[in-house]
CSV table of C-alpha atoms in Angstrom, one decimal:
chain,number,residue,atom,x,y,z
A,1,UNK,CA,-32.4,-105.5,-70.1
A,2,UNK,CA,-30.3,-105.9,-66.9
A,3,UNK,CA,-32.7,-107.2,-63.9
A,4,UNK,CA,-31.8,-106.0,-60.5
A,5,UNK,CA,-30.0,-108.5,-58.3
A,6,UNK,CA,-30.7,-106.0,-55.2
A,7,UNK,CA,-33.5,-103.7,-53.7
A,8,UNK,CA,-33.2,-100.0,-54.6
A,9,UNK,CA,-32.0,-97.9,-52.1
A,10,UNK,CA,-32.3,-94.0,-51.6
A,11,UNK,CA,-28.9,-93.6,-53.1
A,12,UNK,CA,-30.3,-95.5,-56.4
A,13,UNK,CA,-32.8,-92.7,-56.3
A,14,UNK,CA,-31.0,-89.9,-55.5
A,15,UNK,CA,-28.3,-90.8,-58.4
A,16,UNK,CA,-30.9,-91.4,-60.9
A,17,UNK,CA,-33.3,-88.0,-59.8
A,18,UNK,CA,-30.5,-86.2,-59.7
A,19,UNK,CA,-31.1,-85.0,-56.1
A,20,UNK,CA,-29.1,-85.3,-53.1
A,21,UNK,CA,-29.8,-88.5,-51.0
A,22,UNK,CA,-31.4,-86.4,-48.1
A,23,UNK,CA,-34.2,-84.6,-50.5
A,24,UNK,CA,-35.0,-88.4,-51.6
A,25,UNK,CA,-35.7,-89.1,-48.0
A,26,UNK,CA,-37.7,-86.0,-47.6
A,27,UNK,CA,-40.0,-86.5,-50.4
A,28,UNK,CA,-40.9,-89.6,-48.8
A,29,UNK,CA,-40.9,-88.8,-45.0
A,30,UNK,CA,-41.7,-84.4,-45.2
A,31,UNK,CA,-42.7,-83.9,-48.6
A,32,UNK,CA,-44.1,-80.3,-47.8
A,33,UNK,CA,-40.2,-79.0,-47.7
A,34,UNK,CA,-39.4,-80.5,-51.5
A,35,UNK,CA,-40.8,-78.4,-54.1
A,36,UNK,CA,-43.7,-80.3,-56.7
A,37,UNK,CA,-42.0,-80.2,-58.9
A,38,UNK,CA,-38.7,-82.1,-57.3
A,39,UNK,CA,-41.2,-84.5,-55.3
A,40,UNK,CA,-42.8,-85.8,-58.3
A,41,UNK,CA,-39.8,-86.9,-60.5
A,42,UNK,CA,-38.5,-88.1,-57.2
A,43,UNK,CA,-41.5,-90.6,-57.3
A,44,UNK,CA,-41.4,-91.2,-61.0
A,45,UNK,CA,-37.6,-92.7,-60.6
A,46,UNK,CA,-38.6,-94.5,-57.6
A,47,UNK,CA,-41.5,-96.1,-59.4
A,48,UNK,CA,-39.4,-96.7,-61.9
A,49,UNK,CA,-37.0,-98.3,-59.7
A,50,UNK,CA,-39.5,-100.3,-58.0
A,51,UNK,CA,-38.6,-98.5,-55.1
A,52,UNK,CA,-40.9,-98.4,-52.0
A,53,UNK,CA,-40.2,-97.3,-48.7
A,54,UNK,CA,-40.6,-99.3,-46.2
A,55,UNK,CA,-43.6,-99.0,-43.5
A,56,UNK,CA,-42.0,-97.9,-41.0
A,57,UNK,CA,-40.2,-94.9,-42.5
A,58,UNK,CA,-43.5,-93.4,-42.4
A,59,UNK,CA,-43.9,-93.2,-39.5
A,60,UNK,CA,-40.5,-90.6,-39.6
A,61,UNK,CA,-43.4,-87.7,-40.6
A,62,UNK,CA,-44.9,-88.6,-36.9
A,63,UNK,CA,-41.3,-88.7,-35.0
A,64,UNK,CA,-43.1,-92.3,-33.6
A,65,UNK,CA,-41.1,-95.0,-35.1
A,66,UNK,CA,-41.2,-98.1,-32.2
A,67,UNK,CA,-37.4,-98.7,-32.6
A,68,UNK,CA,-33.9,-97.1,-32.8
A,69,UNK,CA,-30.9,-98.9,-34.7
A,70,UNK,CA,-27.6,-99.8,-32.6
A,71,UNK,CA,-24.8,-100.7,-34.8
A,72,UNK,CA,-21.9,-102.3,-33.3
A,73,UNK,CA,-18.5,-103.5,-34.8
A,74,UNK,CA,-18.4,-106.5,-32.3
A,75,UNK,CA,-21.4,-108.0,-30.0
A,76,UNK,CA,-18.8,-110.1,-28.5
A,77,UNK,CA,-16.9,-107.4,-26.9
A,78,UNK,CA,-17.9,-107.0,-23.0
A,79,UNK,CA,-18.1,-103.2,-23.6
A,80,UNK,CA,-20.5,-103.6,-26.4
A,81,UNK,CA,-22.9,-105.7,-24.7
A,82,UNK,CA,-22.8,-103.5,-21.2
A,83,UNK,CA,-23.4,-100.3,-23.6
A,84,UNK,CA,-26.3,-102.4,-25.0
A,85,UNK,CA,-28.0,-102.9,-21.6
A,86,UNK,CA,-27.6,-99.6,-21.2
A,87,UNK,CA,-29.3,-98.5,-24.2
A,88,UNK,CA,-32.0,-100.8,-23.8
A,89,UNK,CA,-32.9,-99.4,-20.2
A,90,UNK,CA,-33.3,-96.2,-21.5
A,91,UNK,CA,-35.1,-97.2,-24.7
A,92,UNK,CA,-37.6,-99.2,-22.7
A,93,UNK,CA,-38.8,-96.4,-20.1
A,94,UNK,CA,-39.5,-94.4,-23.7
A,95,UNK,CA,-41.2,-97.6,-24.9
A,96,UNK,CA,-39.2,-97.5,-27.9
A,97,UNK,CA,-37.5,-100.9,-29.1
A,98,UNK,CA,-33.8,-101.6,-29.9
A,99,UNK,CA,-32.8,-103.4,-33.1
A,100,UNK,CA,-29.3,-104.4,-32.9
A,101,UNK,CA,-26.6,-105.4,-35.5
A,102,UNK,CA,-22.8,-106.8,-35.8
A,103,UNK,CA,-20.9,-105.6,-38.4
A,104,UNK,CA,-18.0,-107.7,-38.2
A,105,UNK,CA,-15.4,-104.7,-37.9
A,106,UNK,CA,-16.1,-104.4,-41.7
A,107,UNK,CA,-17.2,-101.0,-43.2
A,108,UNK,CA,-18.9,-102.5,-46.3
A,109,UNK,CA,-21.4,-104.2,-44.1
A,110,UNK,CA,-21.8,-101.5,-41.3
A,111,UNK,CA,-22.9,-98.9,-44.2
A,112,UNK,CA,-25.5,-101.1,-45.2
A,113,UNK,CA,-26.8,-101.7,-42.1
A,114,UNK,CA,-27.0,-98.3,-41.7
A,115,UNK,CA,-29.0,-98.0,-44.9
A,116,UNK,CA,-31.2,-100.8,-44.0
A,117,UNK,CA,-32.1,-99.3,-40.5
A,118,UNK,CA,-32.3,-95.9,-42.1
A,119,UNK,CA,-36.1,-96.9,-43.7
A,120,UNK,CA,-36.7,-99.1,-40.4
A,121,UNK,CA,-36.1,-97.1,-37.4
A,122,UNK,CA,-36.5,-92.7,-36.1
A,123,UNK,CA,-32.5,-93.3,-35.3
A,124,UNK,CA,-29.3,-94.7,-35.3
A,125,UNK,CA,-26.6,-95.0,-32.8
A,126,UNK,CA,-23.5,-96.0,-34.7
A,127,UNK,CA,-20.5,-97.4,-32.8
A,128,UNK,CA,-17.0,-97.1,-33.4
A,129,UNK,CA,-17.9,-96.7,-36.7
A,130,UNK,CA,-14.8,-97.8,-39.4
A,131,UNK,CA,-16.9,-96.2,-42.5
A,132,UNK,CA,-14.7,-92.9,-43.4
A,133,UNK,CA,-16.0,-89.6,-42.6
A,134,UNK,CA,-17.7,-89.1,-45.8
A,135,UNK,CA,-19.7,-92.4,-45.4
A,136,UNK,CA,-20.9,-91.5,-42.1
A,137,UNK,CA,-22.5,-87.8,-42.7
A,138,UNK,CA,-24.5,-89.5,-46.3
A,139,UNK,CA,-26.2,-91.3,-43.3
A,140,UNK,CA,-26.4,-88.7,-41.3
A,141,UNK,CA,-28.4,-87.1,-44.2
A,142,UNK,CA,-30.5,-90.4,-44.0
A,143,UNK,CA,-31.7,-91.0,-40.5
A,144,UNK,CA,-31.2,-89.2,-37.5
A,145,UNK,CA,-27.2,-90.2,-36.2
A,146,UNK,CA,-25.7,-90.5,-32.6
A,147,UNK,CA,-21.9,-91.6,-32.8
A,148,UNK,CA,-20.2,-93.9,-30.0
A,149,UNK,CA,-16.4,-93.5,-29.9
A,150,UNK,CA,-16.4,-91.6,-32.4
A,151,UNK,CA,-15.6,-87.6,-33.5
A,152,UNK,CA,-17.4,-86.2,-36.8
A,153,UNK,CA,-17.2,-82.5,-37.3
A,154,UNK,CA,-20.8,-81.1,-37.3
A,155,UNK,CA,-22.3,-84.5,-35.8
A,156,UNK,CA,-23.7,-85.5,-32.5
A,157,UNK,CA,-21.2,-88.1,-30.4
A,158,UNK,CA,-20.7,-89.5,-27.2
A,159,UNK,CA,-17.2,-91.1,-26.5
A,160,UNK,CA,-15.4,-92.0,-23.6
A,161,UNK,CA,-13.0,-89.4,-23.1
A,162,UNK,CA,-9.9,-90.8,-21.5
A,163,UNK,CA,-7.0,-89.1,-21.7
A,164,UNK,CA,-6.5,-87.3,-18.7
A,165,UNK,CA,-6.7,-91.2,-16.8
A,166,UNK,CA,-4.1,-92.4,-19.4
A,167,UNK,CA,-1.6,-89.9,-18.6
A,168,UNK,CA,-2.4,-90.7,-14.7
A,169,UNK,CA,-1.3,-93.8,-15.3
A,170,UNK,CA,1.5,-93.6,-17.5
A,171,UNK,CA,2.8,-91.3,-14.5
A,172,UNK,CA,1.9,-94.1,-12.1
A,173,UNK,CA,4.5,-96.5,-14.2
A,174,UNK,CA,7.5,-94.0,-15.0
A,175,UNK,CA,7.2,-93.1,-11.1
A,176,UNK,CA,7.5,-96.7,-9.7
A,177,UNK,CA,10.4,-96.7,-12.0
A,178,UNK,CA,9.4,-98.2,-15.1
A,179,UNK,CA,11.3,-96.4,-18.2
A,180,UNK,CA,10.8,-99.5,-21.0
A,181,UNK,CA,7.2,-99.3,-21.8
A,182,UNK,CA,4.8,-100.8,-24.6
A,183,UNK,CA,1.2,-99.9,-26.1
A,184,UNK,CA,-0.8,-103.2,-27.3
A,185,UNK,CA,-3.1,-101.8,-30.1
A,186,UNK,CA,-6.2,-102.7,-31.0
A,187,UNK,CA,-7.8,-102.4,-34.4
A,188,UNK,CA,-5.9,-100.2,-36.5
A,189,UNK,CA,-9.3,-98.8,-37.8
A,190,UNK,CA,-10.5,-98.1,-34.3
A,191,UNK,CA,-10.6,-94.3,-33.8
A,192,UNK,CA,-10.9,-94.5,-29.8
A,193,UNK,CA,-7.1,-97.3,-31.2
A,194,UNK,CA,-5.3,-93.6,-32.2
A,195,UNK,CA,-6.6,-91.4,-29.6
A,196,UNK,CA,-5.3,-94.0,-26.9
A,197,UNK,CA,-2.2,-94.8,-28.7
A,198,UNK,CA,-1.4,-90.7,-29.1
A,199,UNK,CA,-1.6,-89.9,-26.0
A,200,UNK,CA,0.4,-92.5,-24.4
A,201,UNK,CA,2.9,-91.7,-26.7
A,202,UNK,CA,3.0,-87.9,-26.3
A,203,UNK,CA,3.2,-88.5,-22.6
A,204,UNK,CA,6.1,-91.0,-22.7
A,205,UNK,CA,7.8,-88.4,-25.2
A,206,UNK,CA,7.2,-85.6,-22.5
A,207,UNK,CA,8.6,-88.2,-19.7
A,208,UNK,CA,11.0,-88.6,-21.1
A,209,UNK,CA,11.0,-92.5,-21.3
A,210,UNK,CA,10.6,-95.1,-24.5
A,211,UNK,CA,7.0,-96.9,-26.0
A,212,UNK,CA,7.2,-99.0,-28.3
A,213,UNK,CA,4.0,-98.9,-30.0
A,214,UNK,CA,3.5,-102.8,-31.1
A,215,UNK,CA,1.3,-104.0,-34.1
A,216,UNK,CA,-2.2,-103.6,-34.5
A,217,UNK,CA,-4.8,-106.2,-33.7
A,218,UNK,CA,-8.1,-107.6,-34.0
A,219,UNK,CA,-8.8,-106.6,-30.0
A,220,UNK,CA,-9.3,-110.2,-29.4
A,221,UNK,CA,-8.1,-112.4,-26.5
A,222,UNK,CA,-6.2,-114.9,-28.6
A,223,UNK,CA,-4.5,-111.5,-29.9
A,224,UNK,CA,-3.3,-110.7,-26.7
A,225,UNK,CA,-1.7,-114.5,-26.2
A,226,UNK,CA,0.3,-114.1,-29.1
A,227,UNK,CA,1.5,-111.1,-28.4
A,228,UNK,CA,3.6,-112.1,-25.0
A,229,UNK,CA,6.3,-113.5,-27.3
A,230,UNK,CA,6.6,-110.3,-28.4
A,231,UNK,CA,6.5,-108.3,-25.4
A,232,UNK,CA,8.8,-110.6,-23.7
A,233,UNK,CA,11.2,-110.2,-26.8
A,234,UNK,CA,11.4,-106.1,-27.0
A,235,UNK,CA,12.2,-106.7,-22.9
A,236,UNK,CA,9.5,-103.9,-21.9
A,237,UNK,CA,8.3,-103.7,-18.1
A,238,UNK,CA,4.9,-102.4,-18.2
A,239,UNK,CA,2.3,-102.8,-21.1
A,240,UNK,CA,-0.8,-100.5,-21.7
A,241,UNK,CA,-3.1,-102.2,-23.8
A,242,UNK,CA,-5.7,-101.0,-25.7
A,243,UNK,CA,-8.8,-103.1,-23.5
A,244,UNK,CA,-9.3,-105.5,-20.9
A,245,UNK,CA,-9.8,-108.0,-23.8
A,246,UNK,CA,-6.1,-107.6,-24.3
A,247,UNK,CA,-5.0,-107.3,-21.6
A,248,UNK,CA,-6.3,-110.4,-20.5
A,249,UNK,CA,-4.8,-112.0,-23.1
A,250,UNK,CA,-1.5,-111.1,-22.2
A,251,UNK,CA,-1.5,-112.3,-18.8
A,252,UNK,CA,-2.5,-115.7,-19.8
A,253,UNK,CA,-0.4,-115.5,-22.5
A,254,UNK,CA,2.3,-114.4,-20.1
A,255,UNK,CA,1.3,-116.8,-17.9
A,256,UNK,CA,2.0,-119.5,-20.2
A,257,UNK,CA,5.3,-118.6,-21.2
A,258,UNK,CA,6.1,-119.3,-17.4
A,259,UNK,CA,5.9,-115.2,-16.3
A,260,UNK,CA,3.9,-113.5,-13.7
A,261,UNK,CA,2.3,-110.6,-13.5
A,262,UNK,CA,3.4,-107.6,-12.3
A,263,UNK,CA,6.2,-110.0,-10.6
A,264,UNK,CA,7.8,-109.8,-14.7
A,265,UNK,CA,5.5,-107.4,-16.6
A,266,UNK,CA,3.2,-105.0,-15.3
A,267,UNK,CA,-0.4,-104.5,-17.3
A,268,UNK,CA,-2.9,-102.5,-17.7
A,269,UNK,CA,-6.1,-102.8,-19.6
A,270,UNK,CA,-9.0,-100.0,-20.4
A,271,UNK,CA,-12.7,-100.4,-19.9
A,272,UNK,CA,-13.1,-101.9,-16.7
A,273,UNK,CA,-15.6,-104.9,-18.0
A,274,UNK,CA,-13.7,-107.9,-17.2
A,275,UNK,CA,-11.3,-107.0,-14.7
A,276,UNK,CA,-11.9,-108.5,-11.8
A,277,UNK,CA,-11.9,-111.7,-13.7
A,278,UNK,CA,-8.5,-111.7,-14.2
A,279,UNK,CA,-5.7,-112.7,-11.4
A,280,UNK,CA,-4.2,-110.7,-10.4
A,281,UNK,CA,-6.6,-107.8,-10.8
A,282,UNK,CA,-5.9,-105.3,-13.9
A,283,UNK,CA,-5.4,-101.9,-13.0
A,284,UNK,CA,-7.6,-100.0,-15.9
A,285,UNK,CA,-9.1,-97.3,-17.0
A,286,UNK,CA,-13.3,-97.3,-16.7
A,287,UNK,CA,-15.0,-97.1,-20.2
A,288,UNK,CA,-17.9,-95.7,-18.7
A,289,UNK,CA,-19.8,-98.4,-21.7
A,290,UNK,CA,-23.2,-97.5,-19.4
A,291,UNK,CA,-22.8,-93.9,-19.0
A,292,UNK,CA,-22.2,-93.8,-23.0
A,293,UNK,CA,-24.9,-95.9,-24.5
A,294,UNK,CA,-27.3,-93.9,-21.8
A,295,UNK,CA,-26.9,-90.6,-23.1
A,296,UNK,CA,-26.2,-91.7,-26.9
A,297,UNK,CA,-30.1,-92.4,-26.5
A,298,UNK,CA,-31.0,-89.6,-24.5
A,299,UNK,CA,-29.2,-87.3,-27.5
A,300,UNK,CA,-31.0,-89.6,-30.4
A,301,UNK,CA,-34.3,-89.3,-28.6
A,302,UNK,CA,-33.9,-85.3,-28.2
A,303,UNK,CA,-34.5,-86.2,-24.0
A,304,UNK,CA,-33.4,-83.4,-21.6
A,305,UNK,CA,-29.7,-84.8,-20.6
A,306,UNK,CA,-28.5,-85.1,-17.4
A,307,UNK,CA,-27.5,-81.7,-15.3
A,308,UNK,CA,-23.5,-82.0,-16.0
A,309,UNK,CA,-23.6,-81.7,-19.9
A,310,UNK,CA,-23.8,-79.3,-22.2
A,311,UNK,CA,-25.9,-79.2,-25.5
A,312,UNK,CA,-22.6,-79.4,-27.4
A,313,UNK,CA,-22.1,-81.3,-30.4
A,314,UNK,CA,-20.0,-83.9,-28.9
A,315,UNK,CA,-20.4,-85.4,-25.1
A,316,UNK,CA,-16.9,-86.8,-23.4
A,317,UNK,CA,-17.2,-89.1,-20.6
A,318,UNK,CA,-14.7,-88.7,-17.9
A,319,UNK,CA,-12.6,-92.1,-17.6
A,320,UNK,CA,-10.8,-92.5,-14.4
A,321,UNK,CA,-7.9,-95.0,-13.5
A,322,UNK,CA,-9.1,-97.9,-11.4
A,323,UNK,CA,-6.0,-99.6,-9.1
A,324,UNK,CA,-5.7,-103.1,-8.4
A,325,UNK,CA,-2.6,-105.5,-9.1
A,326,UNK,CA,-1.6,-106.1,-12.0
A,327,UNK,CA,1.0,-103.3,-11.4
A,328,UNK,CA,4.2,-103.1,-9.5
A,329,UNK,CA,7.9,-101.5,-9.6
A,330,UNK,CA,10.1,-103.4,-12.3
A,331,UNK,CA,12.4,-104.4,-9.7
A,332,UNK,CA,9.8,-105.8,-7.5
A,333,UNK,CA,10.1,-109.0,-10.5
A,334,UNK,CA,11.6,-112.0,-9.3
A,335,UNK,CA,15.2,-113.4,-10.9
């Protein structure tokens, strides 16, 4: 006989019962809505299974669990930890607590954190999630599910939305005469990564001026170093990067390859969390981190939402370019 090496989770359950995942969490969280006959060989696998929800669970059938999950891909990131704050402040005035956890931009981990938190907490806010679609709606059937940066048909989200700001400023650079532009990616599994990236490239296409979309990266500073070789070799005026994170990156990196910017390259990050950090100033796009992590609680905890939105399935947050000067015309560099 084969000993388990792992606790039993719902999905154990589910496979062996036969049932859907979600009916396994009902028969131990609103058993009146399974029928006796379903709850009890629901049971009889889980004792089987050894499996035994956990405490707090319970306390789903009373909508008072003390915590909500958050689930990030990257603590570490400045618009992480402000969307954090954030979602703390709001928690706090509901007297609810918020367990956190790093996933390590790896899928693998972040589903079973979701699984974990799923028998610990009445929610879960999931940030730029990297599961696949599929992954993320078996949790959804699991434990209530707010989505950060993030776009799930038939789910609740809250993302930046910043499109309109990214055209803005890609107008900005083709009008002070740039006409050689690059994108600086971040992770390639990063949905907020392909919104960004489409629509600076559908707007260069309708300007009628060239991106060139570099590789994909990690999002972190040292990324945006190494990638100033790179820039400087494709001889591009103006760069867009994915963050602030990168974009910071590449004017040190620039910086230490003996250019200047916007004097050589203009750049422009996205979030508006470290800007004013950097010399010169980046010209970004805000991230609105707080504004997201505030009403990504308000939507878990079922709280009236502010005035301006709508009880639609998904919330965008207006972005909006911020100028300072990390931007200039390309033939304001010096020779």
């Amino acid at each position: 006989m084969t000993r388990r090496t792992r606790a039993t989770t719902l999905k154990d359950v589910a496979e062996a019962a036969g049932v859907s995942i979600s009916t396994v969490s009902r028969v131990f969280s609103t058993p009146g809505r399974i029928s006796p006959e379903t709850a009890d060989r629901v049971k009889e696998v889980a004792r089987r299974l050894r499996f035994s929800p956990n405490v707090m669970a319970r306390s789903l059938i009373t909508g008072t669990a003390p915590n909500v999950g958050l689930v990030v891909p990257d603590i570490s990131n400045p618009y992480m930890t402000t969307l954090l704050k954030a979602a703390q402040k709001v928690s706090r005035s509901h007297r609810i607590g918020v367990f956190v956890a790093d996933t390590d931009d790896d899928a693998d981990i972040e589903r079973h954190v979701c699984e974990q938190f799923a028998q610990q907490t009445r929610g879960v806010i999931l940030c730029a999630p990297r599961m696949t679609a599929s992954h993320i709606r078996e949790i959804a059937q699991l434990v209530p599910l707010v989505l950060v940066n993030r776009v799930v048909d038939g789910l609740l989200s809250v993302y930046t939305d910043s499109r309109a700001a990214l055209r803005e400023l890609m107008d900005e650079l083709v009008g002070l005469g740039h006409e050689r532009i690059a994108y600086l990616p971040g992770p390639a599994g990063s949905w907020s990564n392909k919104q960004r990236a489409r629509t600076v490239t559908e707007r260069a296409k309708t300007l009628g001026v060239e991106l060139i979309r570099l590789e994909p990266t990690a999002g972190l500073h040292a990324d945006g170093v190494d990638a100033a070789r790179t820039v400087l070799d494709f001889g591009v005026t103006a760069v867009m990067a994915f963050d602030d994170v990168l974009a910071a990156g590449l004017v040190e990196g620039l910086r230490r390859l003996g250019r200047s910017v916007p004097d050589d390259v203009s750049v422009t990050g996205h979030d508006d969390i470290l800007s004013e950090l950097v010399h010169p100033g980046l010209t970004t796009v805000t991230g609105q981190s707080s504004r997201v992590g505030q009403l990504a609680v308000a939507r878990l905890l079922e709280t009236p939402g502010p005035a301006e939105t709508t009880p639609t399935e998904s919330i965008g947050v207006k972005a909006t370019v911020v100028r300072r000067r990390s931007v200039a015309a390309p033939d304001s560099r010096s020779t």
